[in-house]
């Protein structure tokens, strides 16, 4: 599914030198390696402020809390994402409200959010939290309009989308604040847990910096109850090295996605969609967006059988996500049920992520598509 060693081998010495420097200087928590990464990251994303932190989950919580979302507020997000998109809202003390997704992109639907906003909630909605799922930006034109009309904040879950763009702006520079994850499987990855908050607001940035250090502006003077959500120096140093290469890696992912498209079309398996019948519906890039293909996710009605078939042939695949968030045991108290979000539920039954990473070879992609053709024929 993903061979991280292929990324590591050519960078081996450069990464060891960067880690060695941290060991020499003993700057293990925050410090210059993290500050240097934050500066370069800000330049690359075209955003004024970046705040390194301990994980994507903590970045989401920090982004929400620093943007002033807390007890008594509601935040609308998607049921088709990683758990943290919802759990971070709860951790910020706010109430998650869910809205269904677009079947063609799996991203939160602005029209579905609008329906939620128009329904009587008994809750004060303060923000929308769209996720740029699988490396493609959510419909920012739609969300910007909604946010403007209704006076809402937009918080991006950009965990899967380093380098993605919408209308010429990078993910992370679109909303009031954004959160990135550098979990090792992400397209920009650390050697452990790490995350980043981005914002164009100096106030939000200042608050996020304070909250990631137990609410301290001055050492041992606590203005608010924050948390320990700091980035390690070693992660900052590693990410600083990888920032030099991420554009090339994203380009290679786009090339691999194009190759899958061509191979599926050549095999006569590609269907128009958004729903599959006998073949596979391929993911696609919407006009105005720049997809970074964190995942290449197909839809098929025979998903579980296909996955089993691929596993027997030692071909990696993954289901993101088998259970939509509103049907998770831990989120029962949100009050949703089977049938609440038909698009998310259908996607959960049909999606299959295929191997995609910058170093994936053409012959390996050919093997994947041939195996799928054999199963479906
Ligand atoms: C969409 C999304 N949001 C949030 C997260 C949380 O990031 P982390 O695992 O770094 O806490 C992840 C990654 O796991 C993710 O994919």
mmCIF file of C-alpha atoms and ligand atoms in Angstrom:
data_model
loop_
_atom_site.group_PDB
_atom_site.id
_atom_site.type_symbol
_atom_site.label_atom_id
_atom_site.label_comp_id
_atom_site.label_asym_id
_atom_site.label_seq_id
_atom_site.Cartn_x
_atom_site.Cartn_y
_atom_site.Cartn_z
ATOM 1 C CA UNK A 1 0.000 0.000 0.000
ATOM 2 C CA UNK A 2 2.817 2.353 0.921
ATOM 3 C CA UNK A 3 6.580 1.754 0.966
ATOM 4 C CA UNK A 4 8.111 4.535 3.054
ATOM 5 C CA UNK A 5 11.577 3.002 2.769
ATOM 6 C CA UNK A 6 11.717 4.098 -0.877
ATOM 7 C CA UNK A 7 11.360 7.705 0.273
ATOM 8 C CA UNK A 8 13.870 7.250 3.088
ATOM 9 C CA UNK A 9 16.755 5.663 1.152
ATOM 10 C CA UNK A 10 17.788 8.662 -0.989
ATOM 11 C CA UNK A 11 17.319 11.043 1.972
ATOM 12 C CA UNK A 12 19.090 8.817 4.487
ATOM 13 C CA UNK A 13 22.207 10.981 5.023
ATOM 14 C CA UNK A 14 20.389 14.321 4.900
ATOM 15 C CA UNK A 15 17.873 13.164 7.500
ATOM 16 C CA UNK A 16 20.572 11.719 9.758
ATOM 17 C CA UNK A 17 22.481 15.017 9.572
ATOM 18 C CA UNK A 18 19.342 16.983 10.492
ATOM 19 C CA UNK A 19 18.584 14.675 13.436
ATOM 20 C CA UNK A 20 22.264 14.750 14.424
ATOM 21 C CA UNK A 21 22.120 18.545 14.603
ATOM 22 C CA UNK A 22 19.179 18.344 17.037
ATOM 23 C CA UNK A 23 21.123 15.878 19.191
ATOM 24 C CA UNK A 24 24.180 18.152 19.099
ATOM 25 C CA UNK A 25 22.205 21.237 20.097
ATOM 26 C CA UNK A 26 19.856 19.316 22.450
ATOM 27 C CA UNK A 27 16.845 21.367 21.298
ATOM 28 C CA UNK A 28 14.341 18.585 21.770
ATOM 29 C CA UNK A 29 11.107 20.545 22.168
ATOM 30 C CA UNK A 30 10.185 23.408 19.819
ATOM 31 C CA UNK A 31 13.368 25.530 19.485
ATOM 32 C CA UNK A 32 15.109 26.529 16.251
ATOM 33 C CA UNK A 33 14.463 23.346 14.219
ATOM 34 C CA UNK A 34 10.707 23.771 14.697
ATOM 35 C CA UNK A 35 10.845 27.555 14.164
ATOM 36 C CA UNK A 36 12.807 27.052 10.920
ATOM 37 C CA UNK A 37 10.265 24.504 9.703
ATOM 38 C CA UNK A 38 7.401 26.857 10.606
ATOM 39 C CA UNK A 39 8.974 29.696 8.582
ATOM 40 C CA UNK A 40 9.605 27.608 5.474
ATOM 41 C CA UNK A 41 6.159 26.025 5.716
ATOM 42 C CA UNK A 42 4.520 29.472 5.885
ATOM 43 C CA UNK A 43 6.350 30.553 2.723
ATOM 44 C CA UNK A 44 5.407 27.396 0.879
ATOM 45 C CA UNK A 45 1.718 27.631 1.792
ATOM 46 C CA UNK A 46 1.439 31.392 1.325
ATOM 47 C CA UNK A 47 0.065 31.872 4.821
ATOM 48 C CA UNK A 48 1.079 34.430 7.437
ATOM 49 C CA UNK A 49 1.377 32.207 10.512
ATOM 50 C CA UNK A 50 2.245 28.580 11.220
ATOM 51 C CA UNK A 51 2.304 26.859 14.597
ATOM 52 C CA UNK A 52 4.025 23.468 14.888
ATOM 53 C CA UNK A 53 2.369 21.022 17.250
ATOM 54 C CA UNK A 54 2.244 17.426 18.393
ATOM 55 C CA UNK A 55 -0.246 15.839 15.947
ATOM 56 C CA UNK A 56 -2.937 16.564 13.392
ATOM 57 C CA UNK A 57 -5.543 15.877 16.052
ATOM 58 C CA UNK A 58 -4.002 18.501 18.341
ATOM 59 C CA UNK A 59 -3.699 20.882 15.379
ATOM 60 C CA UNK A 60 -7.458 20.594 14.797
ATOM 61 C CA UNK A 61 -8.217 21.210 18.446
ATOM 62 C CA UNK A 62 -5.785 24.152 18.582
ATOM 63 C CA UNK A 63 -7.222 25.666 15.373
ATOM 64 C CA UNK A 64 -10.768 25.475 16.746
ATOM 65 C CA UNK A 65 -9.927 26.700 20.247
ATOM 66 C CA UNK A 66 -7.643 29.481 18.980
ATOM 67 C CA UNK A 67 -10.375 30.639 16.575
ATOM 68 C CA UNK A 68 -12.615 31.062 19.621
ATOM 69 C CA UNK A 69 -14.796 27.960 19.232
ATOM 70 C CA UNK A 70 -15.795 26.433 22.551
ATOM 71 C CA UNK A 71 -18.629 25.534 24.899
ATOM 72 C CA UNK A 72 -22.070 26.497 23.594
ATOM 73 C CA UNK A 73 -20.933 26.544 19.943
ATOM 74 C CA UNK A 74 -21.772 24.065 17.200
ATOM 75 C CA UNK A 75 -19.516 23.186 14.252
ATOM 76 C CA UNK A 76 -20.742 21.511 11.057
ATOM 77 C CA UNK A 77 -18.513 18.829 9.553
ATOM 78 C CA UNK A 78 -18.547 15.609 7.562
ATOM 79 C CA UNK A 79 -19.406 12.065 8.674
ATOM 80 C CA UNK A 80 -16.927 10.670 6.103
ATOM 81 C CA UNK A 81 -13.486 11.378 7.530
ATOM 82 C CA UNK A 82 -11.032 10.211 10.154
ATOM 83 C CA UNK A 83 -12.452 10.249 13.693
ATOM 84 C CA UNK A 84 -10.388 13.290 14.742
ATOM 85 C CA UNK A 85 -12.421 15.641 12.507
ATOM 86 C CA UNK A 86 -15.296 15.166 14.949
ATOM 87 C CA UNK A 87 -13.469 14.321 18.191
ATOM 88 C CA UNK A 88 -11.457 17.565 18.013
ATOM 89 C CA UNK A 89 -14.722 19.548 17.960
ATOM 90 C CA UNK A 90 -15.850 17.704 21.098
ATOM 91 C CA UNK A 91 -12.492 18.257 22.735
ATOM 92 C CA UNK A 92 -12.770 21.989 22.042
ATOM 93 C CA UNK A 93 -15.981 21.828 24.094
ATOM 94 C CA UNK A 94 -18.257 22.426 21.081
ATOM 95 C CA UNK A 95 -21.033 20.300 19.540
ATOM 96 C CA UNK A 96 -20.467 18.594 16.164
ATOM 97 C CA UNK A 97 -23.311 18.732 13.631
ATOM 98 C CA UNK A 98 -22.944 16.534 10.565
ATOM 99 C CA UNK A 99 -23.952 17.015 6.922
ATOM 100 C CA UNK A 100 -23.679 14.607 4.011
ATOM 101 C CA UNK A 101 -20.961 14.443 1.344
ATOM 102 C CA UNK A 102 -20.742 14.902 -2.441
ATOM 103 C CA UNK A 103 -20.681 11.430 -4.021
ATOM 104 C CA UNK A 104 -18.190 12.458 -6.730
ATOM 105 C CA UNK A 105 -15.466 13.758 -4.394
ATOM 106 C CA UNK A 106 -16.394 12.309 -0.967
ATOM 107 C CA UNK A 107 -16.012 15.849 0.398
ATOM 108 C CA UNK A 108 -18.518 17.676 2.596
ATOM 109 C CA UNK A 109 -21.334 19.131 0.479
ATOM 110 C CA UNK A 110 -22.031 22.891 0.835
ATOM 111 C CA UNK A 111 -25.673 22.244 -0.157
ATOM 112 C CA UNK A 112 -26.037 19.640 2.622
ATOM 113 C CA UNK A 113 -24.421 22.055 5.090
ATOM 114 C CA UNK A 114 -26.873 24.759 4.014
ATOM 115 C CA UNK A 115 -29.781 22.403 4.764
ATOM 116 C CA UNK A 116 -28.368 21.780 8.243
ATOM 117 C CA UNK A 117 -27.937 25.521 8.810
ATOM 118 C CA UNK A 118 -31.546 26.151 7.767
ATOM 119 C CA UNK A 119 -32.974 23.471 10.064
ATOM 120 C CA UNK A 120 -33.833 24.508 13.606
ATOM 121 C CA UNK A 121 -30.866 23.354 15.703
ATOM 122 C CA UNK A 122 -31.360 24.766 19.138
ATOM 123 C CA UNK A 123 -27.620 25.276 18.826
ATOM 124 C CA UNK A 124 -25.555 28.240 17.801
ATOM 125 C CA UNK A 125 -23.516 27.247 14.756
ATOM 126 C CA UNK A 126 -20.238 29.186 14.721
ATOM 127 C CA UNK A 127 -18.108 27.342 12.184
ATOM 128 C CA UNK A 128 -17.880 24.856 9.329
ATOM 129 C CA UNK A 129 -15.035 22.346 9.311
ATOM 130 C CA UNK A 130 -14.612 20.908 5.788
ATOM 131 C CA UNK A 131 -12.018 18.174 5.283
ATOM 132 C CA UNK A 132 -9.843 18.188 2.133
ATOM 133 C CA UNK A 133 -10.265 14.448 1.856
ATOM 134 C CA UNK A 134 -7.781 12.250 -0.018
ATOM 135 C CA UNK A 135 -5.775 15.306 -1.128
ATOM 136 C CA UNK A 136 -8.473 17.326 -2.904
ATOM 137 C CA UNK A 137 -9.798 20.605 -1.529
ATOM 138 C CA UNK A 138 -13.410 20.747 -0.457
ATOM 139 C CA UNK A 139 -15.656 23.087 -2.493
ATOM 140 C CA UNK A 140 -14.236 26.334 -1.149
ATOM 141 C CA UNK A 141 -16.295 28.558 -3.407
ATOM 142 C CA UNK A 142 -19.429 27.082 -1.844
ATOM 143 C CA UNK A 143 -18.125 27.218 1.722
ATOM 144 C CA UNK A 144 -16.786 30.789 1.408
ATOM 145 C CA UNK A 145 -20.191 31.954 0.202
ATOM 146 C CA UNK A 146 -21.972 30.199 3.065
ATOM 147 C CA UNK A 147 -19.530 31.505 5.661
ATOM 148 C CA UNK A 148 -19.912 35.066 4.389
ATOM 149 C CA UNK A 149 -23.714 34.939 4.233
ATOM 150 C CA UNK A 150 -24.091 33.385 7.676
ATOM 151 C CA UNK A 151 -21.159 34.984 9.501
ATOM 152 C CA UNK A 152 -19.420 31.664 10.179
ATOM 153 C CA UNK A 153 -15.776 30.729 10.589
ATOM 154 C CA UNK A 154 -14.146 28.191 8.289
ATOM 155 C CA UNK A 155 -11.676 25.744 9.797
ATOM 156 C CA UNK A 156 -9.869 23.479 7.311
ATOM 157 C CA UNK A 157 -8.989 19.891 8.104
ATOM 158 C CA UNK A 158 -6.033 19.794 5.705
ATOM 159 C CA UNK A 159 -4.480 16.680 7.287
ATOM 160 C CA UNK A 160 -4.349 14.895 3.920
ATOM 161 C CA UNK A 161 -3.696 17.849 1.666
ATOM 162 C CA UNK A 162 -0.211 19.400 1.836
ATOM 163 C CA UNK A 163 0.213 21.250 -1.460
ATOM 164 C CA UNK A 164 -3.407 20.920 -2.609
ATOM 165 C CA UNK A 165 -4.956 24.059 -4.085
ATOM 166 C CA UNK A 166 -8.319 25.625 -4.739
ATOM 167 C CA UNK A 167 -8.702 28.627 -7.057
ATOM 168 C CA UNK A 168 -4.960 29.284 -6.886
ATOM 169 C CA UNK A 169 -4.717 29.261 -3.080
ATOM 170 C CA UNK A 170 -3.075 26.498 -1.101
ATOM 171 C CA UNK A 171 -4.932 24.359 1.417
ATOM 172 C CA UNK A 172 -4.079 25.907 4.750
ATOM 173 C CA UNK A 173 -4.464 29.439 3.359
ATOM 174 C CA UNK A 174 -8.185 29.191 2.570
ATOM 175 C CA UNK A 175 -9.963 29.367 5.913
ATOM 176 C CA UNK A 176 -9.763 31.231 9.223
ATOM 177 C CA UNK A 177 -7.446 28.489 10.466
ATOM 178 C CA UNK A 178 -6.315 25.077 9.264
ATOM 179 C CA UNK A 179 -4.804 21.874 10.617
ATOM 180 C CA UNK A 180 -2.235 19.578 8.998
ATOM 181 C CA UNK A 181 -1.112 16.122 10.123
ATOM 182 C CA UNK A 182 2.364 14.732 9.530
ATOM 183 C CA UNK A 183 1.484 11.204 10.622
ATOM 184 C CA UNK A 184 3.956 8.900 8.803
ATOM 185 C CA UNK A 185 1.483 7.857 6.090
ATOM 186 C CA UNK A 186 0.616 11.453 5.143
ATOM 187 C CA UNK A 187 1.987 12.970 1.921
ATOM 188 C CA UNK A 188 4.261 15.177 4.058
ATOM 189 C CA UNK A 189 5.300 12.971 6.939
ATOM 190 C CA UNK A 190 7.326 13.087 10.144
ATOM 191 C CA UNK A 191 9.110 10.221 11.877
ATOM 192 C CA UNK A 192 6.339 9.999 14.449
ATOM 193 C CA UNK A 193 3.429 12.226 15.398
ATOM 194 C CA UNK A 194 3.434 15.910 14.442
ATOM 195 C CA UNK A 195 1.012 18.549 13.167
ATOM 196 C CA UNK A 196 0.710 22.201 12.135
ATOM 197 C CA UNK A 197 -1.833 24.969 12.577
ATOM 198 C CA UNK A 198 -1.919 27.651 9.887
ATOM 199 C CA UNK A 199 -3.752 30.971 9.844
ATOM 200 C CA UNK A 200 -3.564 34.467 8.398
ATOM 201 C CA UNK A 201 -4.729 35.929 11.702
ATOM 202 C CA UNK A 202 -2.057 37.099 14.153
ATOM 203 C CA UNK A 203 -4.573 36.806 17.004
ATOM 204 C CA UNK A 204 -5.459 33.185 16.222
ATOM 205 C CA UNK A 205 -1.752 32.360 15.905
ATOM 206 C CA UNK A 206 -0.879 33.992 19.192
ATOM 207 C CA UNK A 207 -3.662 32.072 20.957
ATOM 208 C CA UNK A 208 -2.651 28.765 19.339
ATOM 209 C CA UNK A 209 0.960 29.288 20.483
ATOM 210 C CA UNK A 210 -0.236 30.003 23.990
ATOM 211 C CA UNK A 211 -2.620 26.995 24.108
ATOM 212 C CA UNK A 212 0.013 24.526 22.835
ATOM 213 C CA UNK A 213 2.132 25.392 25.910
ATOM 214 C CA UNK A 214 -0.398 24.962 28.727
ATOM 215 C CA UNK A 215 -1.868 28.410 28.208
ATOM 216 C CA UNK A 216 1.424 30.165 29.058
ATOM 217 C CA UNK A 217 2.447 33.477 27.562
ATOM 218 C CA UNK A 218 5.116 33.871 30.220
ATOM 219 C CA UNK A 219 6.861 30.850 31.690
ATOM 220 C CA UNK A 220 4.828 29.441 34.612
ATOM 221 C CA UNK A 221 2.122 32.095 34.333
ATOM 222 C CA UNK A 222 -0.982 30.342 32.962
ATOM 223 C CA UNK A 223 -3.621 32.600 31.386
ATOM 224 C CA UNK A 224 -5.882 29.755 30.253
ATOM 225 C CA UNK A 225 -6.088 25.991 30.526
ATOM 226 C CA UNK A 226 -4.240 24.873 27.418
ATOM 227 C CA UNK A 227 -2.484 21.581 26.862
ATOM 228 C CA UNK A 228 0.913 20.126 26.058
ATOM 229 C CA UNK A 229 0.700 20.085 22.266
ATOM 230 C CA UNK A 230 4.261 21.003 21.283
ATOM 231 C CA UNK A 231 6.247 19.738 18.298
ATOM 232 C CA UNK A 232 9.496 17.840 18.938
ATOM 233 C CA UNK A 233 12.717 19.345 17.582
ATOM 234 C CA UNK A 234 13.541 16.093 15.780
ATOM 235 C CA UNK A 235 10.209 16.169 13.931
ATOM 236 C CA UNK A 236 10.754 19.816 12.996
ATOM 237 C CA UNK A 237 14.214 18.973 11.626
ATOM 238 C CA UNK A 238 12.934 16.011 9.598
ATOM 239 C CA UNK A 239 10.001 17.980 8.222
ATOM 240 C CA UNK A 240 12.372 20.826 7.322
ATOM 241 C CA UNK A 241 14.331 18.425 5.104
ATOM 242 C CA UNK A 242 11.215 16.933 3.530
ATOM 243 C CA UNK A 243 9.765 20.362 2.654
ATOM 244 C CA UNK A 244 12.473 20.603 -0.019
ATOM 245 C CA UNK A 245 11.086 17.556 -1.773
ATOM 246 C CA UNK A 246 7.336 17.674 -1.220
ATOM 247 C CA UNK A 247 6.513 19.490 -4.453
ATOM 248 C CA UNK A 248 8.317 16.822 -6.479
ATOM 249 C CA UNK A 249 6.630 14.066 -4.506
ATOM 250 C CA UNK A 250 3.194 15.575 -5.080
ATOM 251 C CA UNK A 251 4.018 15.858 -8.777
ATOM 252 C CA UNK A 252 4.936 12.152 -8.819
ATOM 253 C CA UNK A 253 1.619 11.319 -7.119
ATOM 254 C CA UNK A 254 -0.221 13.237 -9.858
ATOM 255 C CA UNK A 255 1.691 11.288 -12.496
ATOM 256 C CA UNK A 256 0.768 8.004 -10.784
ATOM 257 C CA UNK A 257 -2.913 9.037 -10.638
ATOM 258 C CA UNK A 258 -2.879 9.857 -14.367
ATOM 259 C CA UNK A 259 -1.337 6.451 -15.037
ATOM 260 C CA UNK A 260 -4.072 4.666 -13.064
ATOM 261 C CA UNK A 261 -6.670 6.582 -15.066
ATOM 262 C CA UNK A 262 -5.088 5.552 -18.353
ATOM 263 C CA UNK A 263 -4.688 1.926 -17.268
ATOM 264 C CA UNK A 264 -8.310 1.633 -16.058
ATOM 265 C CA UNK A 265 -9.600 3.217 -19.262
ATOM 266 C CA UNK A 266 -7.409 0.944 -21.394
ATOM 267 C CA UNK A 267 -8.769 -2.076 -19.488
ATOM 268 C CA UNK A 268 -12.335 -0.906 -20.228
ATOM 269 C CA UNK A 269 -13.175 -0.791 -16.504
ATOM 270 C CA UNK A 270 -13.806 2.924 -15.984
ATOM 271 C CA UNK A 271 -17.397 4.025 -15.389
ATOM 272 C CA UNK A 272 -18.798 7.550 -15.419
ATOM 273 C CA UNK A 273 -20.178 7.506 -11.855
ATOM 274 C CA UNK A 274 -20.726 8.877 -9.363
ATOM 275 C CA UNK A 275 -22.053 5.394 -8.496
ATOM 276 C CA UNK A 276 -20.596 2.141 -9.803
ATOM 277 C CA UNK A 277 -22.501 -0.593 -11.629
ATOM 278 C CA UNK A 278 -20.223 -3.352 -12.979
ATOM 279 C CA UNK A 279 -16.844 -1.642 -13.230
ATOM 280 C CA UNK A 280 -15.021 0.981 -11.201
ATOM 281 C CA UNK A 281 -15.697 4.667 -10.768
ATOM 282 C CA UNK A 282 -12.393 6.523 -10.818
ATOM 283 C CA UNK A 283 -11.609 9.511 -8.611
ATOM 284 C CA UNK A 284 -11.176 12.764 -10.471
ATOM 285 C CA UNK A 285 -9.864 16.268 -10.069
ATOM 286 C CA UNK A 286 -12.448 19.022 -10.078
ATOM 287 C CA UNK A 287 -11.859 22.146 -12.222
ATOM 288 C CA UNK A 288 -10.180 24.894 -10.195
ATOM 289 C CA UNK A 289 -8.505 22.431 -7.822
ATOM 290 C CA UNK A 290 -5.026 20.965 -7.673
ATOM 291 C CA UNK A 291 -5.308 17.431 -6.298
ATOM 292 C CA UNK A 292 -2.263 15.975 -4.528
ATOM 293 C CA UNK A 293 -3.572 12.394 -4.524
ATOM 294 C CA UNK A 294 -2.894 11.536 -0.921
ATOM 295 C CA UNK A 295 -5.133 8.589 -1.760
ATOM 296 C CA UNK A 296 -6.444 7.156 -5.030
ATOM 297 C CA UNK A 297 -9.905 5.916 -4.106
ATOM 298 C CA UNK A 298 -12.085 3.936 -6.490
ATOM 299 C CA UNK A 299 -15.719 2.898 -6.032
ATOM 300 C CA UNK A 300 -17.042 -0.551 -6.833
ATOM 301 C CA UNK A 301 -20.143 -2.494 -5.803
ATOM 302 C CA UNK A 302 -18.044 -5.624 -5.133
ATOM 303 C CA UNK A 303 -15.580 -3.894 -2.847
ATOM 304 C CA UNK A 304 -15.143 -6.520 -0.124
ATOM 305 C CA UNK A 305 -14.665 -9.387 -2.596
ATOM 306 C CA UNK A 306 -12.190 -7.297 -4.596
ATOM 307 C CA UNK A 307 -10.196 -6.417 -1.499
ATOM 308 C CA UNK A 308 -9.989 -10.079 -0.513
ATOM 309 C CA UNK A 309 -8.852 -10.978 -4.045
ATOM 310 C CA UNK A 310 -6.123 -8.297 -3.972
ATOM 311 C CA UNK A 311 -4.951 -9.344 -0.502
ATOM 312 C CA UNK A 312 -4.550 -12.942 -1.700
ATOM 313 C CA UNK A 313 -2.269 -11.584 -4.452
ATOM 314 C CA UNK A 314 -0.306 -9.539 -1.896
ATOM 315 C CA UNK A 315 -1.599 -6.262 -3.353
ATOM 316 C CA UNK A 316 -2.196 -3.639 -0.690
ATOM 317 C CA UNK A 317 -5.463 -1.718 -0.446
ATOM 318 C CA UNK A 318 -7.310 0.072 2.335
ATOM 319 C CA UNK A 319 -10.813 1.170 3.206
ATOM 320 C CA UNK A 320 -11.048 4.825 4.179
ATOM 321 C CA UNK A 321 -13.510 4.676 5.938
ATOM 322 C CA UNK A 322 -15.501 1.521 6.655
ATOM 323 C CA UNK A 323 -17.826 3.083 9.256
ATOM 324 C CA UNK A 324 -19.051 6.675 8.837
ATOM 325 C CA UNK A 325 -18.555 8.768 11.946
ATOM 326 C CA UNK A 326 -22.269 9.057 12.834
ATOM 327 C CA UNK A 327 -22.413 5.251 13.160
ATOM 328 C CA UNK A 328 -19.345 4.976 15.412
ATOM 329 C CA UNK A 329 -20.030 3.582 18.874
ATOM 330 C CA UNK A 330 -18.188 6.497 20.513
ATOM 331 C CA UNK A 331 -20.388 9.068 18.736
ATOM 332 C CA UNK A 332 -23.796 7.536 19.400
ATOM 333 C CA UNK A 333 -24.686 10.429 21.668
ATOM 334 C CA UNK A 334 -24.719 12.761 18.630
ATOM 335 C CA UNK A 335 -28.129 11.244 17.945
ATOM 336 C CA UNK A 336 -27.790 10.138 14.335
ATOM 337 C CA UNK A 337 -28.804 6.733 12.978
ATOM 338 C CA UNK A 338 -28.437 4.479 9.942
ATOM 339 C CA UNK A 339 -29.918 6.392 7.005
ATOM 340 C CA UNK A 340 -29.012 9.840 8.378
ATOM 341 C CA UNK A 341 -26.308 10.362 5.691
ATOM 342 C CA UNK A 342 -27.003 8.078 2.711
ATOM 343 C CA UNK A 343 -24.069 9.305 0.599
ATOM 344 C CA UNK A 344 -21.520 8.750 3.361
ATOM 345 C CA UNK A 345 -23.022 5.333 4.139
ATOM 346 C CA UNK A 346 -22.942 4.294 0.499
ATOM 347 C CA UNK A 347 -19.356 5.521 0.092
ATOM 348 C CA UNK A 348 -18.346 3.505 3.163
ATOM 349 C CA UNK A 349 -19.625 0.365 1.408
ATOM 350 C CA UNK A 350 -18.039 1.077 -1.999
ATOM 351 C CA UNK A 351 -14.672 2.813 -1.558
ATOM 352 C CA UNK A 352 -11.294 1.161 -1.936
ATOM 353 C CA UNK A 353 -7.969 3.016 -1.777
ATOM 354 C CA UNK A 354 -5.270 1.616 -4.067
ATOM 355 C CA UNK A 355 -1.513 1.916 -3.555
ATOM 356 C CA UNK A 356 -0.294 5.411 -4.399
ATOM 357 C CA UNK A 357 2.968 7.051 -3.347
ATOM 358 C CA UNK A 358 5.623 9.020 -5.237
ATOM 359 C CA UNK A 359 7.959 6.069 -5.805
ATOM 360 C CA UNK A 360 5.237 3.647 -6.992
ATOM 361 C CA UNK A 361 6.378 2.093 -10.277
ATOM 362 C CA UNK A 362 4.408 1.774 -13.502
ATOM 363 C CA UNK A 363 4.733 -2.019 -13.536
ATOM 364 C CA UNK A 364 3.277 -2.159 -10.022
ATOM 365 C CA UNK A 365 0.302 -0.072 -11.102
ATOM 366 C CA UNK A 366 -0.150 -2.352 -14.095
ATOM 367 C CA UNK A 367 -0.222 -5.349 -11.708
ATOM 368 C CA UNK A 368 -2.887 -3.656 -9.552
ATOM 369 C CA UNK A 369 -5.134 -2.825 -12.519
ATOM 370 C CA UNK A 370 -4.663 -6.276 -14.133
ATOM 371 C CA UNK A 371 -5.694 -7.958 -10.880
ATOM 372 C CA UNK A 372 -8.798 -5.755 -10.621
ATOM 373 C CA UNK A 373 -9.647 -6.529 -14.266
ATOM 374 C CA UNK A 374 -9.282 -10.252 -13.570
ATOM 375 C CA UNK A 375 -11.600 -10.049 -10.562
ATOM 376 C CA UNK A 376 -14.279 -7.981 -12.271
ATOM 377 C CA UNK A 377 -14.317 -9.921 -15.544
HETATM 378 C C1 LIG B 1 -8.674 13.892 7.835
HETATM 379 C C2 LIG B 1 -7.814 13.723 9.048
HETATM 380 N N1 LIG B 1 -7.996 14.548 10.098
HETATM 381 C C3 LIG B 1 -7.237 14.455 11.197
HETATM 382 C C4 LIG B 1 -6.236 13.516 11.306
HETATM 383 C C5 LIG B 1 -5.488 13.407 12.583
HETATM 384 O O1 LIG B 1 -4.108 13.516 12.445
HETATM 385 P P1 LIG B 1 -3.097 12.794 13.451
HETATM 386 O O2 LIG B 1 -3.158 11.326 13.206
HETATM 387 O O3 LIG B 1 -1.775 13.390 13.090
HETATM 388 O O4 LIG B 1 -3.514 13.145 14.832
HETATM 389 C C6 LIG B 1 -5.998 12.650 10.233
HETATM 390 C C7 LIG B 1 -4.909 11.655 10.221
HETATM 391 O O5 LIG B 1 -4.855 10.674 10.843
HETATM 392 C C8 LIG B 1 -6.823 12.738 9.085
HETATM 393 O O6 LIG B 1 -6.651 11.917 8.052
#
